[in-house]
Coordinates of C-alpha atoms and ligand atoms in Angstrom, one line a residue:
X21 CA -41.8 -12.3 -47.6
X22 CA -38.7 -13.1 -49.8
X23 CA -35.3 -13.3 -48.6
X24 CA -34.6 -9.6 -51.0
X25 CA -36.9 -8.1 -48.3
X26 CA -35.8 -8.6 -45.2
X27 CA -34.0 -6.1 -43.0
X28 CA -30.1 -6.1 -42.9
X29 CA -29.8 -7.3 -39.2
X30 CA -32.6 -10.1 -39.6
X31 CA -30.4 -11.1 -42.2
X32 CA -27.0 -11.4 -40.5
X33 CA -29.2 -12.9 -38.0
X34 CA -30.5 -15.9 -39.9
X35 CA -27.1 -16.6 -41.4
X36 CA -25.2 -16.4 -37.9
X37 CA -27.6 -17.6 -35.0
X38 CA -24.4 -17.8 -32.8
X39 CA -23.8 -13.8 -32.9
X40 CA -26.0 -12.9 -30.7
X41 CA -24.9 -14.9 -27.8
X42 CA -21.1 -13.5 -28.7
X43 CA -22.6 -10.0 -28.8
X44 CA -24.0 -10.4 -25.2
X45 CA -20.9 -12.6 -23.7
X46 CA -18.4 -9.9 -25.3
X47 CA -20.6 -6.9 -23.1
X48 CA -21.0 -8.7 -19.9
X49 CA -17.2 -9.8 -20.0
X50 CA -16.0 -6.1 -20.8
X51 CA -18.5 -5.2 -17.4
X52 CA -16.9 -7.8 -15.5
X53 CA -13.2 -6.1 -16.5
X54 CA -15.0 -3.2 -15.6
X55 CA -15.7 -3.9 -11.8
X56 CA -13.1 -5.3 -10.8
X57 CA -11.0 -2.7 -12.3
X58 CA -8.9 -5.2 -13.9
X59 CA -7.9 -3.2 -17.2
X60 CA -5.3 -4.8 -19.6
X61 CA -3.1 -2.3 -19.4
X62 CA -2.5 -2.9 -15.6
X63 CA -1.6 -6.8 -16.3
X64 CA 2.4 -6.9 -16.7
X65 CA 2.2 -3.6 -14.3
X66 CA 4.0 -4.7 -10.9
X67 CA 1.8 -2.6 -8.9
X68 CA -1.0 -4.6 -10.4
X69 CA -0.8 -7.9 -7.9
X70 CA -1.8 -5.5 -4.6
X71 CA -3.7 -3.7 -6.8
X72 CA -5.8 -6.2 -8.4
X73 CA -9.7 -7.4 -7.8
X74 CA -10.5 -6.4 -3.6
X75 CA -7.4 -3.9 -3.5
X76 CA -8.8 -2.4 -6.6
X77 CA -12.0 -2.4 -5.3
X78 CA -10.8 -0.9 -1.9
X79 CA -9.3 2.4 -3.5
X80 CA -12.3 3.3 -5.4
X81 CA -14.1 2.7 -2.2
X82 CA -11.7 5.2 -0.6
X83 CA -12.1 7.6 -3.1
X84 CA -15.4 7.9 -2.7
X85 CA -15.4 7.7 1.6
X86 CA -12.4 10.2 1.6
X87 CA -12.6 12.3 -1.0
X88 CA -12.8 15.6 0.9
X89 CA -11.4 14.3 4.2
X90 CA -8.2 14.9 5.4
X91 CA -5.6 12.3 5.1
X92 CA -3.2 10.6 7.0
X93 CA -0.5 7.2 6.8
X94 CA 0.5 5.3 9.5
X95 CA 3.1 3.7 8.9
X96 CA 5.1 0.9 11.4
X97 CA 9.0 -0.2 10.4
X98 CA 11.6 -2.3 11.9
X99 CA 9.3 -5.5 12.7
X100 CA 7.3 -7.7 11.9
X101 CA 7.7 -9.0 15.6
X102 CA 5.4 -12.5 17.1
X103 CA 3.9 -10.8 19.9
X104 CA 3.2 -6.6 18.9
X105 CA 2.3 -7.1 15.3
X106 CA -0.6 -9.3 15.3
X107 CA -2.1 -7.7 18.1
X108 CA -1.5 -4.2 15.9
X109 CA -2.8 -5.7 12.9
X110 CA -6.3 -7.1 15.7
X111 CA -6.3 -3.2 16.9
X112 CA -6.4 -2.0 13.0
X113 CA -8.8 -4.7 11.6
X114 CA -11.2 -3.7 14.6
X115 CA -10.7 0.5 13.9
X116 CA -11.0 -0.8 9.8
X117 CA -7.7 1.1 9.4
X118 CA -5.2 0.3 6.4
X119 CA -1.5 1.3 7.6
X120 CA 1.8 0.4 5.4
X121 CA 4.8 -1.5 6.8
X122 CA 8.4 -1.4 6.3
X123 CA 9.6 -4.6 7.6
X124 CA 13.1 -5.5 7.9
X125 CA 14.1 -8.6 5.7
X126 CA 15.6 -10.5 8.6
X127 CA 12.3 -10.2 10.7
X128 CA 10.4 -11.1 7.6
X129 CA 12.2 -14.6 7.2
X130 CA 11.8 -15.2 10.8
X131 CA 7.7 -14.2 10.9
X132 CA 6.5 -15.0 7.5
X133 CA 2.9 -15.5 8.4
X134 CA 2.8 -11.8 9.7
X135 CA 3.7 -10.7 6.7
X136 CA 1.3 -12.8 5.0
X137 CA -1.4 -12.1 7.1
X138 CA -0.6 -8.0 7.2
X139 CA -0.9 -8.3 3.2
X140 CA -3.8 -10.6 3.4
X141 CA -5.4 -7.4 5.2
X142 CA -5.1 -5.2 2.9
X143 CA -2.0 -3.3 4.3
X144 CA 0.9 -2.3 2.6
X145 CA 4.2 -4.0 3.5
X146 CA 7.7 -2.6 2.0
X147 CA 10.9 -2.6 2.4
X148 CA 13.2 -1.4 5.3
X149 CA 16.2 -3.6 3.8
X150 CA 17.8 -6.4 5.5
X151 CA 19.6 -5.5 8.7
X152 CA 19.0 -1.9 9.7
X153 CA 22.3 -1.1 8.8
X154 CA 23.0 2.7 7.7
X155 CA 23.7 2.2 4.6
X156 CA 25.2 5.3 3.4
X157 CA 28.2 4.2 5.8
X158 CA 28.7 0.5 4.2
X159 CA 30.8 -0.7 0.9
X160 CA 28.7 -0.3 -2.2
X161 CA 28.9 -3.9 -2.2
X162 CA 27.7 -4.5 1.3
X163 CA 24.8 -2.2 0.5
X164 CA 23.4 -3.2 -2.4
X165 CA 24.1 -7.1 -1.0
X166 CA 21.8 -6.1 2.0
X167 CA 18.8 -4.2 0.1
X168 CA 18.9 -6.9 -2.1
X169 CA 18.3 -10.0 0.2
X170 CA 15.5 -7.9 1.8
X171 CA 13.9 -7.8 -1.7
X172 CA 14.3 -11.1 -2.5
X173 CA 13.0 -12.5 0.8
X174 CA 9.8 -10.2 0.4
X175 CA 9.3 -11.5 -3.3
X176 CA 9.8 -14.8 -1.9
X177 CA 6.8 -13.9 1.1
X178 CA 4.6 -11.8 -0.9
X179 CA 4.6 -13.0 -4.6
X180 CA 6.1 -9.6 -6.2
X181 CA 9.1 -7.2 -4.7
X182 CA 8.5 -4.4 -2.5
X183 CA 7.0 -1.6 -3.8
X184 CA 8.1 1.4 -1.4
X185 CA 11.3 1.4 0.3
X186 CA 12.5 2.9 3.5
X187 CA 16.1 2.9 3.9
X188 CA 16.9 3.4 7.9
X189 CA 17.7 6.3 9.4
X190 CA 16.5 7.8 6.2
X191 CA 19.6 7.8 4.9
X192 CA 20.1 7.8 1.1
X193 CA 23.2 7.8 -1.2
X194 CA 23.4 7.2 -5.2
X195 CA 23.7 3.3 -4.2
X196 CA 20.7 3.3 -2.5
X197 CA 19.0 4.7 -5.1
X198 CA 19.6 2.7 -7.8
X199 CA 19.6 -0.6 -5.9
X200 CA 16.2 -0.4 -4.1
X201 CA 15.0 1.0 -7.8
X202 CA 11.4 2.0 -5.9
X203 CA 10.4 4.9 -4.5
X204 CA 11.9 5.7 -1.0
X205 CA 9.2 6.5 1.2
X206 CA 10.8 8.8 4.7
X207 CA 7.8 10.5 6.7
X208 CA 7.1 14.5 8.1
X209 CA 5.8 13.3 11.7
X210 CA 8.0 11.6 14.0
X211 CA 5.7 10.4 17.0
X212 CA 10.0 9.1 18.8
X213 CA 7.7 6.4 20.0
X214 CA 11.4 4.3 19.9
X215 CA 12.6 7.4 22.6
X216 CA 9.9 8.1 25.3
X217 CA 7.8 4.1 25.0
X218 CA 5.1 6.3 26.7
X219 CA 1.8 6.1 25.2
X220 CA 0.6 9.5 25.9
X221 CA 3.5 10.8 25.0
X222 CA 3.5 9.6 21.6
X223 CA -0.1 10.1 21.3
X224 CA 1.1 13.9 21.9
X225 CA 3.9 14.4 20.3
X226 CA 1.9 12.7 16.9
X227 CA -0.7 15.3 17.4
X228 CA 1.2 18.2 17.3
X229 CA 2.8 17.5 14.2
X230 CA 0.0 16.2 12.1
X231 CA -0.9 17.7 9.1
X232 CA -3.1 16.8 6.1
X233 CA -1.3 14.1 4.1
X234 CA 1.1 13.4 6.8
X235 CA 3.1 10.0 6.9
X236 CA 3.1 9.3 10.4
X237 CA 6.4 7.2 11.6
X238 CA 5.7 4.6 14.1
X239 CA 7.5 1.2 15.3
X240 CA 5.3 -2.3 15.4
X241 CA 7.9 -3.7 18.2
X242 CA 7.1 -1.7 20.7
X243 CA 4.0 -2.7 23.5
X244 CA 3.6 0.8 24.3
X245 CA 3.4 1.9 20.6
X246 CA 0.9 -0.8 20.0
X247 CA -1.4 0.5 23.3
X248 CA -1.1 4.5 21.7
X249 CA -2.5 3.4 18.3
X250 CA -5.9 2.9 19.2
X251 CA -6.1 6.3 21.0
X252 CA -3.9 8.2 18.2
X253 CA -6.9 6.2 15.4
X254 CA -9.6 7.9 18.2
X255 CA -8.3 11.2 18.1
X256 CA -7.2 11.8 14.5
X257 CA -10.6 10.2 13.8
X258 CA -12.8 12.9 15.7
X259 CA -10.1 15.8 14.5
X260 CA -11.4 14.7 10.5
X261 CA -8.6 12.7 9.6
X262 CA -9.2 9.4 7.9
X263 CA -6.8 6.6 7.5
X264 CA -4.8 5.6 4.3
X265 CA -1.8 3.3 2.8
X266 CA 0.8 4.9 1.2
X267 CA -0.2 4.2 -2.7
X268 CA -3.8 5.5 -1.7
X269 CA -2.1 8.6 -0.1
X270 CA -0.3 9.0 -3.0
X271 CA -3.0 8.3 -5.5
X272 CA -6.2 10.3 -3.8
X273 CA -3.5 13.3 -3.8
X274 CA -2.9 12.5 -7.4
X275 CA 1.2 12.0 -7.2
X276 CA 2.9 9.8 -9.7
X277 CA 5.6 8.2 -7.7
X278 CA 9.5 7.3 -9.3
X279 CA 11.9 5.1 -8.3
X280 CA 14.3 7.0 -6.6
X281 CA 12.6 9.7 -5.2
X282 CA 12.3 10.4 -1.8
X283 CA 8.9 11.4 -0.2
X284 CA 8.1 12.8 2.9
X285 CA 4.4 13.6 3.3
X286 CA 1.7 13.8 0.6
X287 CA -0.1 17.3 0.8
X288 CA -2.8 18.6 -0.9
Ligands
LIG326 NI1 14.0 1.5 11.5

C-alpha cells in the first residue's frame, strides 16, 4: 500500500504517534474538571474556596436528596464558645446536619480551632462583626472599624472573608451596607432561645413558626439551646423538612444573592 493510499487519520497518525495519548489525557482531564465541579470560571470566584472539590460535591449531592423536600437553615450566632459549640457541631455531625454560623470576631480570635473545625465540617461560618455592638447607633468610623476587624480575623481563620453577614440586632444602616460588602443574612423564625433557655420551649416556639425555606435563628452559647437541637433536627425531620446552609438554601431555591441585600427566609 503506498503512502497516497492511506486514510487521512492513519496518516496524521504515523506522522504524530504522540496525539493519541494527548487526545485521551485532554478527555480524561476535562472529566476530572467535570466531577469535581471545578469549572474555570469559578477559580478567581470568592465563593469558590467553600465551594470547591467535597463542598462542590456536597451541593450536587443535596440537590439530588432534597430536591422536592422542604427546606430549612439553622443557623447559631454570637459564639463560637469552648464548651456549647463542639458539643453542637458532635450533635450535627451525628444527625449529618449542615447549619451556618455567624460568629462574633472576638470569639473567633479567642476559639480558632472551632472555627476551623465547624468549616472543616462542611458548615458555613459568617460574620456577626466584632463586638455585638448595634451598629446603627455607633460613629461611621467606629462601625466600619468593628465589621472590619471581624472580617479580617475570619480571613485570617478561614483562608477567604466571610461570605454572609449578620449585623446584630438585625440592624442595618447605609454604613453597614457598604462596609460588610456581602449579603446580610437576618432570619423569619425566632426560636428567643436567648429569652426562655428552656428546651421545650424553644423546640415549640421553632415549630410554630416554621415554614418551607425558613432561616431558623438560634444561639451556640447556650446549654439549653444545644440540648433542643437534637429534638428540633427529630421533629422537623419526621414533619419533611431537611437540613441546609445558607448558600445551599439559597441556591436549591434558585436566588442569586447581592452584597447588600438583606434576606430573611428563602421560599419557594
Ligand atoms: Ni447576636
Amino acid at each position: 500500500m503506498s503512502t497516497r493510499d492511506r486514510s487521512f487519520f492513519r496518516r496524521i497518525d504515523i506522522r504524530f504517534p504522540w496525539l493519541k495519548l494527548v487526545v485521551v489525557c485532554f478527555i480524561g482531564i476535562i472529566a476530572i474538571i467535570d466531577l469535581c465541579d471545578l469549572t474555570i470560571s469559578k477559580i478567581g470566584d470568592p465563593y469558590s474556596k467553600v465551594r470547591i472539590a467535597p463542598m462542590a460535591k456536597h451541593l450536587k449531592a443535596t440537590e439530588r436528596i432534597f430536591k422536592d423536600k422542604k427546606l430549612v437553615a439553622l443557623t447559631f450566632d454570637d459564639g463560637p464558645m469552648p464548651e456549647t459549640t463542639p458539643r453542637l457541631l458532635g450533635i450535627l455531625r451525628e444527625k449529618d446536619v449542615l447549619a451556618t454560623f455567624f460568629v462574633l470576631g472576638k470569639q473567633a480570635a479567642a476559639y480558632p480551632d472551632v472555627i476551623k473545625r465547624a468549616a472543616g465540617e462542611y458548615h458555613e461560618v459568617a460574620s456577626h462583626t466584632m463586638y455585638h455592638q448595634n451598629l446603627i447607633r455607633l460613629s461611621a468610623d467606629v462601625a466600619t472599624s468593628d465589621i472590619n476587624e471581624a472580617k479580617a480575623i475570619l480571613k485570617n481563620i478561614l483562608g477567604h472573608n466571610p461570605i454572609y453577614t449578620r449585623p446584630p440586632y438585625g440592624n442595618i444602616n447605609d454604613v453597614v451596607r457598604a462596609t460588610t460588602n456581602t449579603p446580610l443574612i437576618l432570619w423569619s423564625v425566632d426560636s428567643e432561645d436567648w429569652r426562655s433557655k428552656n428546651p421545650d420551649a424553644i423546640l415549640a416556639t421553632s415549630l410554630s413558626e416554621v415554614h418551607d425555606g425558613a432561616i431558623i435563628l438560634m444561639h451556640d452559647i447556650y446549654p439549653t439551646t444545644v440540648e433542643a437541637v437534637p429534638r428540633l433536627i427529630d421533629t422537623l425531620r419526621q414533619d419533611g423538612y431537611e437540613f441546609v446552609t445558607i448558600s445551599e438554601l439559597a441556591k436549591l431555591r434558585g436566588a442569586k444573592l447581592e452584597n447588600g441585600a438583606i434576606y430573611y427566609n428563602f421560599r419557594p
